Structure formats: structure tokens, C-alpha cells
Coordinates of C-alpha atoms in Angstrom, one line a residue:
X1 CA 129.2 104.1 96.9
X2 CA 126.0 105.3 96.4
X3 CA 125.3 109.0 95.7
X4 CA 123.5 110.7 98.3
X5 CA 120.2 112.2 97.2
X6 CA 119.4 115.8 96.6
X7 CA 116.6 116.0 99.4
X8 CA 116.2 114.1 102.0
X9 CA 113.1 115.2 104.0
X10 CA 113.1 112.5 108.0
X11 CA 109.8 112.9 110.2
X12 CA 108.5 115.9 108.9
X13 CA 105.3 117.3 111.2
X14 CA 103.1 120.0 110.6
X15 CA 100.5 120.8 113.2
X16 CA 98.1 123.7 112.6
X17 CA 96.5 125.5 116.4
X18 CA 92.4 124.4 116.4
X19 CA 90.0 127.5 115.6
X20 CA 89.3 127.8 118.7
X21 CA 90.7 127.8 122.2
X22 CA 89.5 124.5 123.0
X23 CA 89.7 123.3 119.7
X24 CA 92.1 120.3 119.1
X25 CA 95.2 121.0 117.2
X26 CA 95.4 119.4 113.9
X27 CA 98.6 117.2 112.9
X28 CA 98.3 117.6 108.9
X29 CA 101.8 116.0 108.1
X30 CA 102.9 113.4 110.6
X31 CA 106.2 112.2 110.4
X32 CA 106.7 111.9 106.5
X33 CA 110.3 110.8 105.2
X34 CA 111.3 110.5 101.7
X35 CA 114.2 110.8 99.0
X36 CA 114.5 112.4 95.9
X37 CA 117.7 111.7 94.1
X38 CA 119.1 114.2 91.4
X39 CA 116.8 113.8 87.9
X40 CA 114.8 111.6 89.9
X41 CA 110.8 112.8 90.0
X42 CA 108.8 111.7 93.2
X43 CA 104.9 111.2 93.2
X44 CA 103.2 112.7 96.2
X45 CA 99.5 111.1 96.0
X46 CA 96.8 110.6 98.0
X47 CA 93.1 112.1 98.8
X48 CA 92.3 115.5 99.1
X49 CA 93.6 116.9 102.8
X50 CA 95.6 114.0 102.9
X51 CA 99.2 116.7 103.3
X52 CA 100.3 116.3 100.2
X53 CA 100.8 119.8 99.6
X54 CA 101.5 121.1 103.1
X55 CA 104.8 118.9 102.7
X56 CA 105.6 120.9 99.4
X57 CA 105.7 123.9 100.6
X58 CA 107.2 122.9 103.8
X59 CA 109.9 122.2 101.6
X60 CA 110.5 125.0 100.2
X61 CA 109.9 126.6 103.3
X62 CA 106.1 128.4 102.4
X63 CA 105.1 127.1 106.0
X64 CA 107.6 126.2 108.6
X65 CA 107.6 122.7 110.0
X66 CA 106.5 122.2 113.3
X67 CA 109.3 119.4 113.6
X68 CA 111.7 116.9 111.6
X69 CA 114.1 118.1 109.0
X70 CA 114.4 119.0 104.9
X71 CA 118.2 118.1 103.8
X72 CA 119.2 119.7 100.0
X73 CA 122.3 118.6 98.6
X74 CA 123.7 117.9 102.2
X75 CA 122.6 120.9 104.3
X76 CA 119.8 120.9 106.6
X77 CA 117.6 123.9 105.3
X78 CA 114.6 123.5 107.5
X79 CA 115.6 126.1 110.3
X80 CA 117.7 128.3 108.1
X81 CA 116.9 132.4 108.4
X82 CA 115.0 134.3 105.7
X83 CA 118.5 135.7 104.7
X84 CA 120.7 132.5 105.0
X85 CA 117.4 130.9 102.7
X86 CA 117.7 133.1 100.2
X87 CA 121.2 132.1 98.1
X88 CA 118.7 128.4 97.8
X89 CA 116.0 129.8 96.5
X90 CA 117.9 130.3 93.1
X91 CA 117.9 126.1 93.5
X92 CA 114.3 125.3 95.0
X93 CA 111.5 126.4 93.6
X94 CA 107.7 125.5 92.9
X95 CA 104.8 125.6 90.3
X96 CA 101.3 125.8 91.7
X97 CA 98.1 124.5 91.4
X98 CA 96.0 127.2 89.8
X99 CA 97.8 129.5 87.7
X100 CA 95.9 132.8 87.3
X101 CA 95.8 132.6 91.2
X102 CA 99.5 132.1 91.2
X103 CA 100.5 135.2 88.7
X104 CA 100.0 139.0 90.0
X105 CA 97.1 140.7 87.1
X106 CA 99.0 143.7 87.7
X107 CA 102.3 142.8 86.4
X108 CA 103.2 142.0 82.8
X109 CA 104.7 138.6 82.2
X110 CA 108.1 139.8 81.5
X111 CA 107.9 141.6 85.3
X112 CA 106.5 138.4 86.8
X113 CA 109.2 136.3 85.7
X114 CA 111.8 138.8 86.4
X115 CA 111.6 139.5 89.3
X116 CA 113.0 136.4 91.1
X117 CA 116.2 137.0 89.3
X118 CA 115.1 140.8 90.3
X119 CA 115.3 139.8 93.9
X120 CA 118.6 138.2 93.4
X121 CA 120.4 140.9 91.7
X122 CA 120.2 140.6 88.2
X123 CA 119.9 143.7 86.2
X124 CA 116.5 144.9 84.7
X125 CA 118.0 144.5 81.3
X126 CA 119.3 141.0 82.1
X127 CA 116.3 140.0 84.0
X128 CA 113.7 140.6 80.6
X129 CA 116.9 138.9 78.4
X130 CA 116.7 136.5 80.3
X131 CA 112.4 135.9 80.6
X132 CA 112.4 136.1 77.0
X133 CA 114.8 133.1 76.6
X134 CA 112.2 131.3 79.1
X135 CA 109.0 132.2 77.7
X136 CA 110.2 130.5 74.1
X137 CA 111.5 127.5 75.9
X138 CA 108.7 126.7 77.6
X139 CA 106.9 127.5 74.0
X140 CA 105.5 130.8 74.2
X141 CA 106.9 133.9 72.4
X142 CA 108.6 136.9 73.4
X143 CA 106.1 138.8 71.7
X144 CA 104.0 137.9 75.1
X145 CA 106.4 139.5 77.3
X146 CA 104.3 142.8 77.5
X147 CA 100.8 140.9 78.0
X148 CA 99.3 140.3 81.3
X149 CA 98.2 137.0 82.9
X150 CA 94.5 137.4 81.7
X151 CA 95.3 137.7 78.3
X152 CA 96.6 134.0 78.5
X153 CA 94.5 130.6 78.7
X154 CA 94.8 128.5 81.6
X155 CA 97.6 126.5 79.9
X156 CA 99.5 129.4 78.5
X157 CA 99.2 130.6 82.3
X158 CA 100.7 127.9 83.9
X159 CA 103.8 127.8 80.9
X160 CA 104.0 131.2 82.4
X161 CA 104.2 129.8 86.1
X162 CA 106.9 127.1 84.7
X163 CA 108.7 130.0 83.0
X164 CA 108.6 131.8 86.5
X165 CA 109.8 128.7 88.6
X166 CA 113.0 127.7 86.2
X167 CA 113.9 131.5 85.9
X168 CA 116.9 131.5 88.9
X169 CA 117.9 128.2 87.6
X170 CA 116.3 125.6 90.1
X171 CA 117.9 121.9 90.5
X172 CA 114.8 121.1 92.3
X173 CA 111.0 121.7 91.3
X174 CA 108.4 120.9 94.0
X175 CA 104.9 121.1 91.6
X176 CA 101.7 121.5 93.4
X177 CA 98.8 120.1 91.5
X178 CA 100.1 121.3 88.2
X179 CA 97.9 120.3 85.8
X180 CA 94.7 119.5 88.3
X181 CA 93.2 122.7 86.8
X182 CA 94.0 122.4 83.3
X183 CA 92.0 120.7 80.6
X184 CA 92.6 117.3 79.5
X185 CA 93.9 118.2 76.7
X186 CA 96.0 120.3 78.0
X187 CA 97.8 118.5 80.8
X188 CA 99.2 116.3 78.1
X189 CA 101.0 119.1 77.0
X190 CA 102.0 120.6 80.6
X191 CA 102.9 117.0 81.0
X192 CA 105.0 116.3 78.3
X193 CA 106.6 120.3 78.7
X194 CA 107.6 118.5 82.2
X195 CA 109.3 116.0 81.1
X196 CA 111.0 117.6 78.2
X197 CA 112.5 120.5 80.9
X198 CA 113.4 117.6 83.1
X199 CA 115.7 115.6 80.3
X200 CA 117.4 119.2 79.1
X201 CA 118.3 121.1 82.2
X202 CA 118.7 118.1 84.4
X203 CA 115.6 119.0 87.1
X204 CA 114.3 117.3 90.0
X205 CA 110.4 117.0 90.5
X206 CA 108.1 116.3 94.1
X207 CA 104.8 116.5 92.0
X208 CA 102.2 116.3 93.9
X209 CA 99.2 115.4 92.6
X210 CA 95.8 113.3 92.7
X211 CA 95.5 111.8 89.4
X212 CA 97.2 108.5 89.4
X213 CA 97.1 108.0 85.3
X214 CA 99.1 111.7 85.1
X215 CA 101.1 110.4 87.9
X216 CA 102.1 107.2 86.7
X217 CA 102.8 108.7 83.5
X218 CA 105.7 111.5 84.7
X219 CA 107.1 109.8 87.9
X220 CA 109.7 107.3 88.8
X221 CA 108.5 106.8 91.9
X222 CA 105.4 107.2 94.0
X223 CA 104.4 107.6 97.7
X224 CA 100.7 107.2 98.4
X225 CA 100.0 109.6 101.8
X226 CA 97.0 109.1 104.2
X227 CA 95.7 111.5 106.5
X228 CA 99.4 113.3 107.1
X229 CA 101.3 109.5 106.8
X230 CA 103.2 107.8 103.8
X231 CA 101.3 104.7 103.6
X232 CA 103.3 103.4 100.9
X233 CA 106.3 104.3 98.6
X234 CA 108.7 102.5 96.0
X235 CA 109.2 102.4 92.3
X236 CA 105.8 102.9 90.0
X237 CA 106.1 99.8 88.5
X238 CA 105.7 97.8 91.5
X239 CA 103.0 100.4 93.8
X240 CA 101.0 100.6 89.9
X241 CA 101.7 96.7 89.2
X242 CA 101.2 94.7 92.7
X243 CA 100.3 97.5 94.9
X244 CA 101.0 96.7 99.0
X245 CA 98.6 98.8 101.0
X246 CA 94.8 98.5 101.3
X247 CA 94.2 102.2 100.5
X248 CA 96.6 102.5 97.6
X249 CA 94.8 99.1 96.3
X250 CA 91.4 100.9 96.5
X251 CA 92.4 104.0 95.0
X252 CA 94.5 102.7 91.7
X253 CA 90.7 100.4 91.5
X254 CA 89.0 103.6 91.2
X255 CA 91.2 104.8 88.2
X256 CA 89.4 104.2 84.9
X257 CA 90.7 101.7 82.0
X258 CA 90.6 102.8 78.3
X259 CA 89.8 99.1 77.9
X260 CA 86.2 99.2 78.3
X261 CA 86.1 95.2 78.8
X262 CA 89.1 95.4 81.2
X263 CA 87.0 98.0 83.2
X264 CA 83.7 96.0 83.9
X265 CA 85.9 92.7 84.9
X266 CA 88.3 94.4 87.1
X267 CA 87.3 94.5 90.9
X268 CA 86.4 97.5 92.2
X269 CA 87.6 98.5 96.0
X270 CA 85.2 100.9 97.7
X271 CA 86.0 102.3 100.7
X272 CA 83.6 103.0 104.0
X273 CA 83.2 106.1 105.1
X274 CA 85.3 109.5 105.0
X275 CA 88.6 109.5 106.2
X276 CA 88.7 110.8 109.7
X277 CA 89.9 114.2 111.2
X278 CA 93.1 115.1 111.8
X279 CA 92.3 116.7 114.6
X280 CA 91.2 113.6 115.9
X281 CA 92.5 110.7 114.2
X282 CA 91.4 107.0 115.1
X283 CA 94.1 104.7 117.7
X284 CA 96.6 102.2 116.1
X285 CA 96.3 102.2 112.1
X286 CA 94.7 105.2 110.5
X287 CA 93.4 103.9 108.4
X288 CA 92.2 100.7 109.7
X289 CA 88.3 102.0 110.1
X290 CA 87.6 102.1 106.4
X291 CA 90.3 98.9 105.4
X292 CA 88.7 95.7 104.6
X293 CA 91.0 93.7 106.0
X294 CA 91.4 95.3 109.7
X295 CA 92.1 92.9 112.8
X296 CA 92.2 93.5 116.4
X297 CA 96.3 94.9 115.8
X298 CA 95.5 97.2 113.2
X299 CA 93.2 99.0 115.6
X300 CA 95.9 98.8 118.6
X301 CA 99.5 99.8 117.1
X302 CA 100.0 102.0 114.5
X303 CA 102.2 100.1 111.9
X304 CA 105.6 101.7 110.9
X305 CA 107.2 101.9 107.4
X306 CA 108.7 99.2 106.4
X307 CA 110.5 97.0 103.4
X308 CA 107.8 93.8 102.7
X309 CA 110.9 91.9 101.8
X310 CA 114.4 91.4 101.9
X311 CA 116.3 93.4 98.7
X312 CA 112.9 95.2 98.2
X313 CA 112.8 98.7 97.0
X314 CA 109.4 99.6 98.5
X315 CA 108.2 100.7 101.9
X316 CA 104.7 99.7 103.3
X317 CA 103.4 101.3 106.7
X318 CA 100.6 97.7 107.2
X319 CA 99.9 95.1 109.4
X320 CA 98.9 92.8 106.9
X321 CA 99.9 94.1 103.0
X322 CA 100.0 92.6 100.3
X323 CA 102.6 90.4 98.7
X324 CA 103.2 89.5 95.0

């Protein structure tokens, strides 16, 4: 018997009210479904505005979801009260994108990373025991426990953010852009701190993100989203190797090779146009006005998310993918 997975998120929707009264409403996450199994760390890719991070912190409940449902460890959490939510927070939590934005200037670093375990009744004493044993793991010192956040680079900062997120003890991390405003240099290390966390205190990861080399790097698995939809999702090797989908085809041809040789014989996808509004998003296939290969169905019925072949571990929402 298999072992059921530690989220389980079926037709998730979000749908944000138009500016104004006339305005159409806009359906930023429609009807996204996804796994993530325990240790296991999901990709979330796609372009900017895609959803990506609406469905992050729909999961963790930032922004309540218009419809569908999140599932953790066998409980359905996405209508739970503030006060039923809160014993799961201690078990779900998230890193953000930027992370000066993300850390109060007023507080020190021992009070920002205390006070989850603050909210949750911990002592004061145990609360700054317990942010010092954080700050070191994450690879700062306790000496920094008294500094605030803009005494701290951008990559200190977001340790600090990690610190933060893994204070209550989380079996699930949903990160949000992580390392998108970090130096190169940097991420590598963010990176690699990731995956070190991940292999000692057995963590979960949805990292969403829109760098395909950092994702293919720290993820088991990727889904590739467009305009609110999972397009495609299955194991890296195969979406990286033989990818299914037009769009995820175009975008891993945009990623650059160290191989400067490999880089000017490869082909190189581009795509036409912007992707459309999701306030007004086209009839059949979203995506079928900027994909090469469109026919008369793509621009009809709206294909659904499906295996491309028996015993295959992928998913592809296409008329017409791919096969290899």
C-alpha cells in the first residue's frame, strides 16, 4: 500500500473581484491539483502572473481559496477557523521572496524568530534558547541575535527568514521565490542550506520559483503552471529530459547552457505574443494562441490533465504533446 502524501491540494481556484464594478473578475488559480509526499520537494514554475504564488499561500491559508480543497496529513485545512488553524501552523510554514520585506526593522532577530513559538506559548526564555539554536543551524551566530534585519546582507536576511520558518518545527515548507532576489552567488548557498535542512530534519518543500536551472537543481518533481493551470507535472528527469507541453518546451529552450557550443546548436522556441488576461482568458486551450503547434481543437476544448501513456508518471494538460 502506498503512503498517502502529506498535501494533497484537488481543484484549487482563486478568483480576485475586477477594479471596478464592471470590471471582469480575474480567475488567477484555476483548478490546480497536486501532491507532495513527505521529504518529497515539488517545483512550482511558470511565468510571472502565472499563480504560482497565489497557490502558496493559499496553502498555508495567506489568501482563502475561492473553491477546491488543501489536504495535510489527511485533514482537509482549507475551511478551517483562524483558531482550529492555528495548532498547524507549528507544521506549515513559508519563506518569502524578498527578505528585508519579509522581516519587521523594528524587531531584533532573536524577537522575529521568537515570536512564532511566542504565539504558540513558549516562554520568552525558551523562545531566544531556542532562536539561538536556529540562527547557528542555519549558519549564523548567536552573537546576531540582538542585531536588526538591516544590519544583515540580503543572504544573511533570508537565513534569518529560514531560521523564522523552521522555528515551530514545520513538516512542510511552502518557499516563495527564495532565492529570486539573492545574488548568484548566493543562491548556491540558500540552495544548498535547502537541501541540507531538508535531509536533517526530514522537511517538505512547494518551491516556487522561475528559474528552471535552481529548480532543476533542488526538486524531485516539477509542475510547469500557465495562466492559473498546471500544464504539465511529473518527475524532473523526464519534464527537463523529453519535456511534453509546447510551453514547458519553450521555456526550458530559453534556459542558457554553460556549453557555449551546445548553446548556439540547440533550437531556440520563441513564443508569440504575451500571455493573455486572466480576466479574460482565450476559449478551448489557453494557451493555444501563442503554441506553434495549435489546430482547430486546441482553440475549441480546453484539454484536461492527463497521463501521455500507460505506467507514466507524468501528467500533460495538451491536445497534441509530445512523446519520447
Amino acid at each position: 500500500m502506498s503512503t498517502p502524501p502529506l498535501l494533497s491540494v484537488r481543484d484549487l481556484t482563486m478568483t480576485f473581484p475586477g477594479r471596478g464594478s464592471r470590471s471582469a473578475r480575474v480567475r488567477a488559480v484555476d483548478g490546480v491539483s497536486f501532491d507532495i509526499a513527505q521529504g518529497e520537494t515539488l517545483g512550482l514554475v511558470g511565468e510571472s502572473g502565472c499563480g504560482k504564488s497565489t497557490t502558496g499561500r493559499m496553502i498555508v491559508r495567506l489568501l482563502e481559496p475561492t473553491s477546491g480543497t488543501v489536504t495535510y496529513d489527511g485533514r482537509d485545512i482549507s475551511r478551517l477557523s483562524a483558531r482550529a488553524l492555528k495548532p498547524l501552523r507549528r507544521e506549515i510554514q513559508m519563506v518569502f521572496q524578498d527578505p528585508h520585506s519579509s522581516l519587521n526593522p523594528r524587531r531584533t532577530v532573536s524577537r522575529i524568530i521568537a515570536d512564532p513559538l511566542l504565539v504558540q506559548g513558549s516562554s520568552a526564555a525558551e523562545a531566544r534558547a531556542r532562536a539561538a539554536e536556529l540562527l547557528e543551524l542555519v549558519g549564523l551566530l548567536p552573537e546576531h541575535l540582538d542585531r536588526f534585519p538591516h544590519e544583515f546582507s540580503g543572504g544573511q536576511a533570508q537565513r534569518i527568514g529560514i531560521a523564522r520558518a523552521l522555528a515551530t518545527g514545520p513538516r512542510l515548507v511552502v518557499a516563495d521565490e527564495p532565492v529570486s532576489a539573492l545574488d548568484v552567488s548566493v543562491q548556491a548557498q540558500i540552495v544548498n542550506l535547502m537541501g541540507r535542512l531538508q535531509r536533517e530534519l526530514g522537511l517538505s518543500y512547494l518551491f516556487v520559483a522561475h528559474d528552471l536551472s535552481v529548480v532543476r537543481r533542488v526538486c524531485d518533481r516539477v509542475a510547469v503552471m500557465y495562466l492559473g493551470r498546471i500544464v504539465e507535472i511529473g518527475p524532473k528527469e523526464r519534464v527537463y529530459g523529453a519535456p511534453a507541453h509546447p510551453y514547458t518546451r519553450a521555456l526550458l529552450s530559453a534556459v542558457p547552457l554553460p556549453d557555449p557550443a551546445a548553446e548556439r546548436a540547440r533550437e531556440r522556441i520563441t513564443l508569440l505574443g504575451d500571455p493573455p488576461s486572466p480576466a479574460a482568458p482565450p476559449p478551448g486551450c489557453t494557451f493555444h494562441p501563442r503554441c506553434p503547434k495549435a489546430q482547430a481543437l486546441c482553440r475549441t476544448e480546453s484539454p484536461p490533465l492527463r497521463r501521455t501513456a500507460a505506467g507514466e508518471a507524468r501528467e500533460v494538460a495538451c491536445h497534441f504533446p509530445e512523446t519520447g
